[in-house]
Each structure stands twice: as C-alpha cells, then as structure tokens.
Short mmCIF file of C-alpha atoms in Angstrom, two decimals:
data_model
loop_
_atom_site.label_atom_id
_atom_site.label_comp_id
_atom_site.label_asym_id
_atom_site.label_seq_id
_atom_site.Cartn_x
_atom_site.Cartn_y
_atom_site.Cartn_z
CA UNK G 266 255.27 59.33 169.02
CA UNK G 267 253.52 62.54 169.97
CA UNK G 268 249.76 63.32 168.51
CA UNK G 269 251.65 66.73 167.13
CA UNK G 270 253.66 64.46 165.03
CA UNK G 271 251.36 62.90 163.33
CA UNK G 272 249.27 65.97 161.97
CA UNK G 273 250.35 66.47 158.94
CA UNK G 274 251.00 69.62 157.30
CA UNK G 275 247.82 70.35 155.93
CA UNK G 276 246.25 69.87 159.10
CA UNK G 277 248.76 71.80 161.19
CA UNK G 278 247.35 74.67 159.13
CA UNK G 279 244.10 73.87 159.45
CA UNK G 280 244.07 73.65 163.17
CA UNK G 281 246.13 76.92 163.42
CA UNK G 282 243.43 78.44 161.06
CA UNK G 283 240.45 77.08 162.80
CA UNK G 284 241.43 78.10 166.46
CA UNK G 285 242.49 81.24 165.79
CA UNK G 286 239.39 81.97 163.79
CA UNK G 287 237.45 80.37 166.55
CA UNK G 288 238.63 82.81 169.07
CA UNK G 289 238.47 85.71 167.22
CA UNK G 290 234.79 85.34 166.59
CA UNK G 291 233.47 82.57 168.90
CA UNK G 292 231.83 80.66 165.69
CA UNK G 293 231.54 76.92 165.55
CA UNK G 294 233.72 75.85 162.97
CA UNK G 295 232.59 73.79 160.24
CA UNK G 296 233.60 73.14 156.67
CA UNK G 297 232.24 76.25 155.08
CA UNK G 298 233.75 78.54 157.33
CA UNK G 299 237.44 77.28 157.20
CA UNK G 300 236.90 77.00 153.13
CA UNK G 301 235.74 80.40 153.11
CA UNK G 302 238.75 82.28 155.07
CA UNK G 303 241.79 80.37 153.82
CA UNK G 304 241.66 76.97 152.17
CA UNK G 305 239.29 78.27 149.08
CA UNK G 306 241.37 75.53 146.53
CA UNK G 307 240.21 72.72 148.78
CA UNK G 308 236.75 71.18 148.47
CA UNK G 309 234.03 71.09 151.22
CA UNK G 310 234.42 67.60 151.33
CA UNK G 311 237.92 67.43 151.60
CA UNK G 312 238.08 69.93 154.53
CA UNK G 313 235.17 67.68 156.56
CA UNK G 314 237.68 64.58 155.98
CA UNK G 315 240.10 66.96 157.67
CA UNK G 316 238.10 68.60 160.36
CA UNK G 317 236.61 65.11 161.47
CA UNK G 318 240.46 64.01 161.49
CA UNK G 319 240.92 66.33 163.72
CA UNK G 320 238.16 65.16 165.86
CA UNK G 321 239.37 61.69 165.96
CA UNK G 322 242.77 62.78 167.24
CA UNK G 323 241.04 65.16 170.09
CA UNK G 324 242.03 68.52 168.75
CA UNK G 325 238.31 69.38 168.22
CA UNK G 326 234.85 68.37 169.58
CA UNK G 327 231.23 68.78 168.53
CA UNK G 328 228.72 70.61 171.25
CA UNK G 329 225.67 68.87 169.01
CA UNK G 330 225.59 66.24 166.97
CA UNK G 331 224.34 68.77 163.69
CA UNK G 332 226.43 71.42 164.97
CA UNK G 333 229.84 72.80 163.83
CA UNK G 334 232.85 72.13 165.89
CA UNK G 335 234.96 73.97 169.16
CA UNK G 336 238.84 73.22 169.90
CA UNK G 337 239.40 71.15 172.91
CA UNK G 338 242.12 71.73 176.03
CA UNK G 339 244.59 69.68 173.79
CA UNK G 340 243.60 72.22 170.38
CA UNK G 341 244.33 75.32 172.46
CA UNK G 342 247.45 73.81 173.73
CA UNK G 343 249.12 73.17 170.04
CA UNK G 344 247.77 76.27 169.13
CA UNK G 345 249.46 77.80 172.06
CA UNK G 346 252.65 75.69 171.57
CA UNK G 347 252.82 77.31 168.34
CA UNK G 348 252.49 80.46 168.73
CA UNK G 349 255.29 80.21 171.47
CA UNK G 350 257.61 78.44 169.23
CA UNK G 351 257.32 80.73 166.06
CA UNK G 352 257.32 83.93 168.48
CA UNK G 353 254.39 85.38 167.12
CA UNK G 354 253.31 88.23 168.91
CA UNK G 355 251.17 91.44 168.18
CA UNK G 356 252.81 94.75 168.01
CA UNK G 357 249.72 96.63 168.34
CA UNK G 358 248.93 95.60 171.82
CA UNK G 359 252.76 95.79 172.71
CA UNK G 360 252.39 99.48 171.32
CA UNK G 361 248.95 100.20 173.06
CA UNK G 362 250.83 99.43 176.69
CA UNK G 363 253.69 101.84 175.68
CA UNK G 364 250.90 104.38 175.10
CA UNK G 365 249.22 103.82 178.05
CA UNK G 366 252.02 103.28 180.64
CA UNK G 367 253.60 105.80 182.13
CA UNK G 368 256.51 105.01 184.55
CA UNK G 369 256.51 106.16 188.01
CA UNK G 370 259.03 104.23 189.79
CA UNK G 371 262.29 102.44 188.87
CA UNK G 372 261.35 99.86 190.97
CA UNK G 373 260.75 96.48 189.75
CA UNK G 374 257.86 95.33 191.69
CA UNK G 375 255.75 99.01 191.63
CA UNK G 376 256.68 98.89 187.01
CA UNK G 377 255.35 95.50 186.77
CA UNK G 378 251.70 95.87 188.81
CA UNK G 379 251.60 99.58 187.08
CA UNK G 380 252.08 97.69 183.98
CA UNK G 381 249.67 94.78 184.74
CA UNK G 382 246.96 97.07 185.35
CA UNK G 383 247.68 98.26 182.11
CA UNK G 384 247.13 95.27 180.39
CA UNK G 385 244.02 94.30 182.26
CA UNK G 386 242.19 97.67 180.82
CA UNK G 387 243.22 97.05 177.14
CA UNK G 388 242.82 93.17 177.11
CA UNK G 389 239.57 93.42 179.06
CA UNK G 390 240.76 90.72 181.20
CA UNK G 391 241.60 90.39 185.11
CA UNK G 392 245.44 90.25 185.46
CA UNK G 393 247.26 89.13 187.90
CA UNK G 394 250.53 90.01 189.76
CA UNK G 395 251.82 87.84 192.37
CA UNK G 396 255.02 89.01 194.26
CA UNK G 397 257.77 86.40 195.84
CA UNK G 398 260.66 86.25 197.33
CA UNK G 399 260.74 90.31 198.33
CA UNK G 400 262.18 89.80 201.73
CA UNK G 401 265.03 88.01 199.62
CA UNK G 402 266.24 91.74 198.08
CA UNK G 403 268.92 93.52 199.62
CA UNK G 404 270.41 97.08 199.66
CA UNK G 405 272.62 98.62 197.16
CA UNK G 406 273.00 101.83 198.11
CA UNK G 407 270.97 104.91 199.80
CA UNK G 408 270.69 108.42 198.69
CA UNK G 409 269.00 110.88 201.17
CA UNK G 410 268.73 114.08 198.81
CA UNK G 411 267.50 117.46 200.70
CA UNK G 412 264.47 119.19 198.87
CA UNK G 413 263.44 123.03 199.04
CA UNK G 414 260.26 122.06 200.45
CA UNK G 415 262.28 121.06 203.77
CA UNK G 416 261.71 117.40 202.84
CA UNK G 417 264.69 114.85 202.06
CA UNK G 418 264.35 112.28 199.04
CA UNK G 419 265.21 108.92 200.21
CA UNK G 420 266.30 106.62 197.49
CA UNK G 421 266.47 102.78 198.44
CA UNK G 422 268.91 100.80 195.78
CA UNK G 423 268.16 97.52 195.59
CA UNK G 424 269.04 94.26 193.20
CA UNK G 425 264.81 95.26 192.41
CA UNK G 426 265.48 98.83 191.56
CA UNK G 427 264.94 102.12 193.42
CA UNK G 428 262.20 102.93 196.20
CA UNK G 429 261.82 106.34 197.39
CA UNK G 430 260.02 108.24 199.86
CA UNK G 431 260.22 111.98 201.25
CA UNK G 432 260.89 112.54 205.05
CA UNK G 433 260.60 115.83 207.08
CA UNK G 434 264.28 116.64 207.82
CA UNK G 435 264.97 118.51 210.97
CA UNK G 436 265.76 122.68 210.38
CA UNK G 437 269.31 121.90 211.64
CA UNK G 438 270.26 119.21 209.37
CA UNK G 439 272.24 120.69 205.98
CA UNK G 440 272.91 119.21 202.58
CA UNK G 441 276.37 117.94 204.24
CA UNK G 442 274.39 115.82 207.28
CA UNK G 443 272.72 114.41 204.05
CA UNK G 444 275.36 113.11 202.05
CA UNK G 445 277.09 111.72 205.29
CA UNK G 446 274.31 109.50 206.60
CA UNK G 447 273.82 108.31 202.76
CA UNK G 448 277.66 107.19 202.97
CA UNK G 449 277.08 105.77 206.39
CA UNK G 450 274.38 103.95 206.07
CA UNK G 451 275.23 102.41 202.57
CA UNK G 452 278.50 101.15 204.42
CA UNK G 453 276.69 100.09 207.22
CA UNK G 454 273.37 98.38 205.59
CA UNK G 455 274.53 97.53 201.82
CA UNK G 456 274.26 94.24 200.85
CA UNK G 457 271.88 93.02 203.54
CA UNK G 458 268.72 91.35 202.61
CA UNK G 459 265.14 93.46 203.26
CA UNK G 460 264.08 90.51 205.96
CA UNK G 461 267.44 90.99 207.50
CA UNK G 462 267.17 94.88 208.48
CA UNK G 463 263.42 94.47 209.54
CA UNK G 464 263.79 91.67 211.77
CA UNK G 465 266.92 92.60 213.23
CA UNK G 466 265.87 95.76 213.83
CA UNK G 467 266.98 96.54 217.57
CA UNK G 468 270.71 95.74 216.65
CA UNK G 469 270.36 98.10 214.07
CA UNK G 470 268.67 100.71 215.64
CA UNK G 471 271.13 100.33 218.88
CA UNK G 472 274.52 100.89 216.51
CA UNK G 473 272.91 103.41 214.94
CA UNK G 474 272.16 105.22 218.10
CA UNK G 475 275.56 104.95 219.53
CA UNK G 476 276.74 107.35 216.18
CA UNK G 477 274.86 110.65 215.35
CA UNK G 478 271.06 111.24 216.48
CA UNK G 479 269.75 111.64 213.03
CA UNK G 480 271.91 108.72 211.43
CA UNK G 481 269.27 106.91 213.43
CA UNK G 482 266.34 109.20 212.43
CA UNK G 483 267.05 108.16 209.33
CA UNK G 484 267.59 104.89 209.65
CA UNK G 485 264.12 104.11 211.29
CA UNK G 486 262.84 105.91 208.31
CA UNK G 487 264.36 103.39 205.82
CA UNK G 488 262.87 100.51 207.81
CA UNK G 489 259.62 101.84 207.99
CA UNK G 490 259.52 102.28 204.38
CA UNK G 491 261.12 98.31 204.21
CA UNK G 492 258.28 97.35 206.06
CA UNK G 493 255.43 99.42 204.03
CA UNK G 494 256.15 97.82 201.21
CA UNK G 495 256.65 94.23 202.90
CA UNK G 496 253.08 94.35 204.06
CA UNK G 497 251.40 95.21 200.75
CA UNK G 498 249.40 92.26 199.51
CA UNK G 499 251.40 89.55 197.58
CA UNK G 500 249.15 88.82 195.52
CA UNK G 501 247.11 91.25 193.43
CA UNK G 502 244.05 91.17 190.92
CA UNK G 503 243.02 94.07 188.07
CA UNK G 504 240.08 93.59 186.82
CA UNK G 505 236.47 95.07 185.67
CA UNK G 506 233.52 93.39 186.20
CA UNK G 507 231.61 94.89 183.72
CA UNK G 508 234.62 93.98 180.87
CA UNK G 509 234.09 90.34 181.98
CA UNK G 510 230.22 89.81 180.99
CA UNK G 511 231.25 91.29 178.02
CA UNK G 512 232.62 87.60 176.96
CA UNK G 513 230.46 85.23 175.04
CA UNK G 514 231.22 82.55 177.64
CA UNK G 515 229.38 84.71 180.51
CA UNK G 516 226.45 85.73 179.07
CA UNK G 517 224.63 82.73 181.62
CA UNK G 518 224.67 84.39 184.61
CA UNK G 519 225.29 81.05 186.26
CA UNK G 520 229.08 80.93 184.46
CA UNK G 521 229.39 84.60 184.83
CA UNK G 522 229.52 84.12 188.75
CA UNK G 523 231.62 81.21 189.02
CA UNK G 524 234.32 82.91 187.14
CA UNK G 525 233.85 86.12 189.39
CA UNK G 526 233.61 83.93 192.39
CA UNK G 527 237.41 82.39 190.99
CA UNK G 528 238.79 86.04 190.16
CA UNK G 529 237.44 87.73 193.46
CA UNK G 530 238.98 84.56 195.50
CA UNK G 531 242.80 85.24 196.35
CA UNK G 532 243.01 81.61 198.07
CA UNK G 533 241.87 79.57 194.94
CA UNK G 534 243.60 81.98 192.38
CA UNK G 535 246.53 81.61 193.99
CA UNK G 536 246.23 77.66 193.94
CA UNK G 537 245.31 77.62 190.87
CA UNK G 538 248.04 79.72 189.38
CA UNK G 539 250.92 77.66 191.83
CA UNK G 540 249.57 74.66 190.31
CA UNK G 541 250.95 75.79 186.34
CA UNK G 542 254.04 73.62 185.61
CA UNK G 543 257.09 76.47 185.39
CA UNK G 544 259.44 73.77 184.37
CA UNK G 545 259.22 74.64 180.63
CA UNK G 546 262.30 76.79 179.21
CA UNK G 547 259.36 79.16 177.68
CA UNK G 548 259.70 82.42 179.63
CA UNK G 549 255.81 82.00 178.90
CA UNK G 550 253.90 78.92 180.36
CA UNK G 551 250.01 78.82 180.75
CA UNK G 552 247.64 76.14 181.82
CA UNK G 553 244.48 75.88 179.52
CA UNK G 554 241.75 74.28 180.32
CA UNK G 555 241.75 70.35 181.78
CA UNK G 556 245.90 71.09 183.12
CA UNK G 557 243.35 72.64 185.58
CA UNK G 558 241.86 70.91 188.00
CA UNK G 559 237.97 69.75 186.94
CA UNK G 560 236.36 72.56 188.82
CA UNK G 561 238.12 74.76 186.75
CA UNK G 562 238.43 73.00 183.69
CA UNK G 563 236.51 75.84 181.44
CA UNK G 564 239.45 77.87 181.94
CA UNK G 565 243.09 79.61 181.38
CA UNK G 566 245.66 80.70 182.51
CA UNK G 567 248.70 82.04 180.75
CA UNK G 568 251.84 83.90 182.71
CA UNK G 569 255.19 84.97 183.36
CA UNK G 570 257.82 84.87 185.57
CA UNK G 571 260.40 87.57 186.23
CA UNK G 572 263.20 86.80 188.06
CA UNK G 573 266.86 87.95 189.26
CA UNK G 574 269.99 86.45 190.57
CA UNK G 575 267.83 85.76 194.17
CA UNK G 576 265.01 84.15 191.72
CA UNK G 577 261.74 84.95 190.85
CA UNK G 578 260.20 87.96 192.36
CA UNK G 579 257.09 88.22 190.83
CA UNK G 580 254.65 86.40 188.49
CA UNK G 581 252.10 88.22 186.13
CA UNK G 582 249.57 86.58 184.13
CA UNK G 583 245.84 86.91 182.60
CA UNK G 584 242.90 84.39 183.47
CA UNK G 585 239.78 83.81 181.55
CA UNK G 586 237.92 81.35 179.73
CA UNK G 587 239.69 78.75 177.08
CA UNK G 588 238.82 80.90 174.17
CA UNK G 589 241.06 83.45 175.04
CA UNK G 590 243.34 85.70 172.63
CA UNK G 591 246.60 84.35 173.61
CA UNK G 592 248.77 85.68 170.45
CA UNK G 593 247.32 89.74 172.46
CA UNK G 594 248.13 88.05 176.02
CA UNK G 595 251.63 86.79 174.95
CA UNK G 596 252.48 89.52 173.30
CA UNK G 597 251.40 91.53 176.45
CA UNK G 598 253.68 89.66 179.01
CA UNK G 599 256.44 89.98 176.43
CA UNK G 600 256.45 93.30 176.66
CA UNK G 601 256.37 93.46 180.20
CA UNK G 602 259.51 90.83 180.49
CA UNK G 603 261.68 93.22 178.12
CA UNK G 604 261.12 96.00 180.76
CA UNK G 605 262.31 94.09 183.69
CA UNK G 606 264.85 93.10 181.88
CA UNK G 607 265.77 96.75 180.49
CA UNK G 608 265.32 97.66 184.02
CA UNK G 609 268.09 94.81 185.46
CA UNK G 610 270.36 95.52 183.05
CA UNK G 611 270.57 98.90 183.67
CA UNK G 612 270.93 97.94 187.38
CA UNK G 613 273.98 96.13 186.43
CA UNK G 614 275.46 98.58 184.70
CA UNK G 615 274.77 100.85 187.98
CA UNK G 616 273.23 104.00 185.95
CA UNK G 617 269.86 103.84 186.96
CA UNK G 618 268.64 107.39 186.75
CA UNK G 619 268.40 108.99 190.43
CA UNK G 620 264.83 111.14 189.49
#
C-alpha cells in the first residue's frame, strides 16, 4: 500500500495546506503557522502530533533541529499529484496570457514559443520550448496570393498550421499565374512530409522545371522557407536573469549560478528535461526535485507535450527551484494546450482563416 494511502484525511489537508502556504511565502512551517491560517479548532499540540507524522512518513523535513519544517521531493509530489487530479488551476494567470498574447501566426510551432515567452515574463521563470518531430509535417495545401506592393503571400498548410512568407513576384506574372501554381503545386507537393521536399530537392526542382519557369520560382521559394524554419534551434529558453535572483532560493550567489549555469546550458537542459517520465496519462507531467538526477536534485521541472496524429511536436515547460508555484505553472501550460488544440481542430475542420 502506497504512503498516499495511509495519510489520513486530516493530514491530506494539512499537507495540502502546509505546501501551498510554504510556497507562497517561503516560511518554515511549524505548528503556529498552520493553526493560524486554517486549522484554528485544532490545538498546537495536536497539529505538532500531525506535522511530526508527517515527518516520519517523509512528506516534510527539518533544516535545524529548533527550526520549523520544509516539504520534501515526495511532499511536492502529492501536492502536485493533487492539484493534477482535482484540476485546480488559476484563472488569473490563464487570463494574464490572454492579455498579453497576441497571435501572429496560425502556425503551431511559432503560437506555442510566442506563447511560452509569454509565460516566462508573467511567471518570472525561464520557460522552455523544445520542438520534435518537425521534419515529420507535411503539406496541405499552398496559397500564393498577389499583394499591391508587387509581393505574393505564400501560405504553407500544414497538419501544424499555416507558414507564410512574401516573395517578389516577377512584373509579368498576374493574379491568374498565381492561382495556377497554388493548384499545381498543392497537386504536386500535398501530402509530402517537410524532410521529404528538402532532401529530395533536385527531383523536385527538375519536374518543376520541365513545366512553367515560375512554377519553379516558386517552388524553390517554398523550400527555402521549409528549410528556414528547419534550421531554427530545437530547443529554446525565455528567461530573465534579473527575475531569477529575485527567488529566495538564489539569494547565495553560489546557488544563483548553478541554476544559471543549468538554464544557460542547452545540452544539460535538454537531458534533464528528456529524462521526465511522459508515460503518465496527465497531459501535465513534471519531475521535482530527487526524480532528478543528484546534481540537480534542488530542482523542477514541470511540462507539456503537444502533439498531433505524427506525435509530439513540441514540449513546453518551466524550470526552477522545488518551491515553485505549480497551481500558476499548470494553469499556464493548460492554457497553452487548449490553443493547440483550438488550433488542430480548426485544422480539421479545414477553416483556418487565410490572413
């Protein structure tokens, strides 16, 4: 039998109470403290039974021996677990992105690093976005749309959502010449994966050729653009340096530039965030504290996956230290996983909005 089944009630709530009152203000707990914010019927004495209870069972530990106590990996993690299970989140912070964000692209990748960025400036945390499986994407449909600046739009449908770019178009190509390469080379490209056009370029390039001169134009266009956004960076951080010695847990210099040492690394980020069990049906999963390995056992990690029918394209996800808000941070990757999937569904209905 689990350690969560044998809590009982009364110290379910307790542990709830404590944590969450813990990260809010960064306070040992003790006795007094718990008595004083929620459990005012029950007696000092009473709530120590509890609290050392607690500490038996490894929920909490004491940093001194006279001291109040701190939640340990395995407190965070019911805490966590709870908040998960009850779907507890805070609409202020989901409102406070809606505020802030303002969509520039209906594709998938560009909303969800526009949005992470987002929720590193109000959570005053770095955030990170982690993109996979891109070269797995494929064409739905292109839309080459002439402009009055003597520019074409170029819309790129994917299973992702819609990149666009502008080209120069030629003085003798019309709206016509537009609308016909669109038709040919949706025919000729849909349904083939990113990877597939980029590396087989030549083949493509070569039938193209053997049609109309500016089918081709166009064409090497589109793969350019394929390959611009192959080549950004997988993996991304947001974060302010300043924001992060703001934390209690950084005032030590000595802490302070391990964690930025951890943040500015891409190699042992990235390790570190591979290394989170995704195996969980939660649409939510986090590592907190010793799930990490013991270098970086004084911290968290909490994320989320989004995925479609090729699987998961992209992770986001806040890191700190253990005492982080994670009711703000789940709420925050909520939000962002009800876009994406806003976003796909409207994909499958094919209306995504052209402008």
């Amino acid at each position: 039998m689990s350690d969560n089944f044998k809590l009982s009630d009364r110290k379910k709530e307790i542990l709830l109470n404590a944590v969450s009152n813990y990260i809010d203000n960064a306070l040992p707990i003790t006795s007094s403290n718990v008595q004083n914010t929620a459990f005012t019927t029950l007696s000092s004495a009473t709530l120590r039974n509890e609290l050392n209870g607690l500490e038996e069972m490894g929920y909490l530990k004491q940093l001194h021996t006279s001291g109040g106590r701190v939640p340990t990996s395995k407190g965070y993690r019911f805490y966590v677990d709870s908040l998960l299970t009850a779907r507890k989140f805070d609409s202020n912070i989901v409102e406070a992105i809606k505020n802030k964000f303002v969509k520039r692209s209906d594709f998938i990748l560009d909303v969800v690093d526009g949005l992470a960025k987002n929720v590193s400036d109000i959570l005053k945390l770095p955030t990170f976005i982690e993109m996979q499986n891109w070269e797995n994407l494929t064409i739905k449909g292109i839309n080459i749309i002439p402009l009055i600046t003597g520019q074409a739009l170029v819309l790129l449908q994917s299973d992702a959502g819609i990149m666009n770019n502008t080209i120069n178009l030629s003085s003798n190509i019309t709206e016509e010449n537009c609308k016909d390469a669109s038709k040919f080379l949706t025919t000729n490209l849909y349904n083939k994966k990113f990877s597939d056009i980029i590396n087989n370029f030549d083949y493509y390039n070569n039938l193209f050729k053997n049609q109309i001169k500016y089918f081709q134009e166009f064409f090497v266009f589109i793969t350019d653009t394929l390959k611009s956004y192959s080549s950004k960076n997988s993996f991304k951080t947001h974060s302010n340096v300043s924001d992060l010695l703001d934390n209690p847990e950084y005032k030590d210099i000595g802490s302070a530039k391990k964690f930025l040492s951890l943040v500015e690394n891409e190699e042992k980020i990235t390790k570190l965030i591979k290394d989170i069990d995704n195996t969980s049906n939660n649409d939510i999963v986090y590592s907190i504290g010793e799930d990490n390995s013991d270098e970086y056992s004084d911290y968290s990690i909490i994320k989320a996956n989004y995925s479609l029918k090729n699987g998961v394209i992209a992770s986001v996800g806040v890191v700190g230290p253990q005492r982080l808000d994670y009711c703000r941070i789940a709420s925050a990757l909520k939000y962002i996983t009800d876009e994406i999937n806003e976003i796909e569904n409207k994909l499958s209905k094919g209306d995504m909005d052209d402008n």
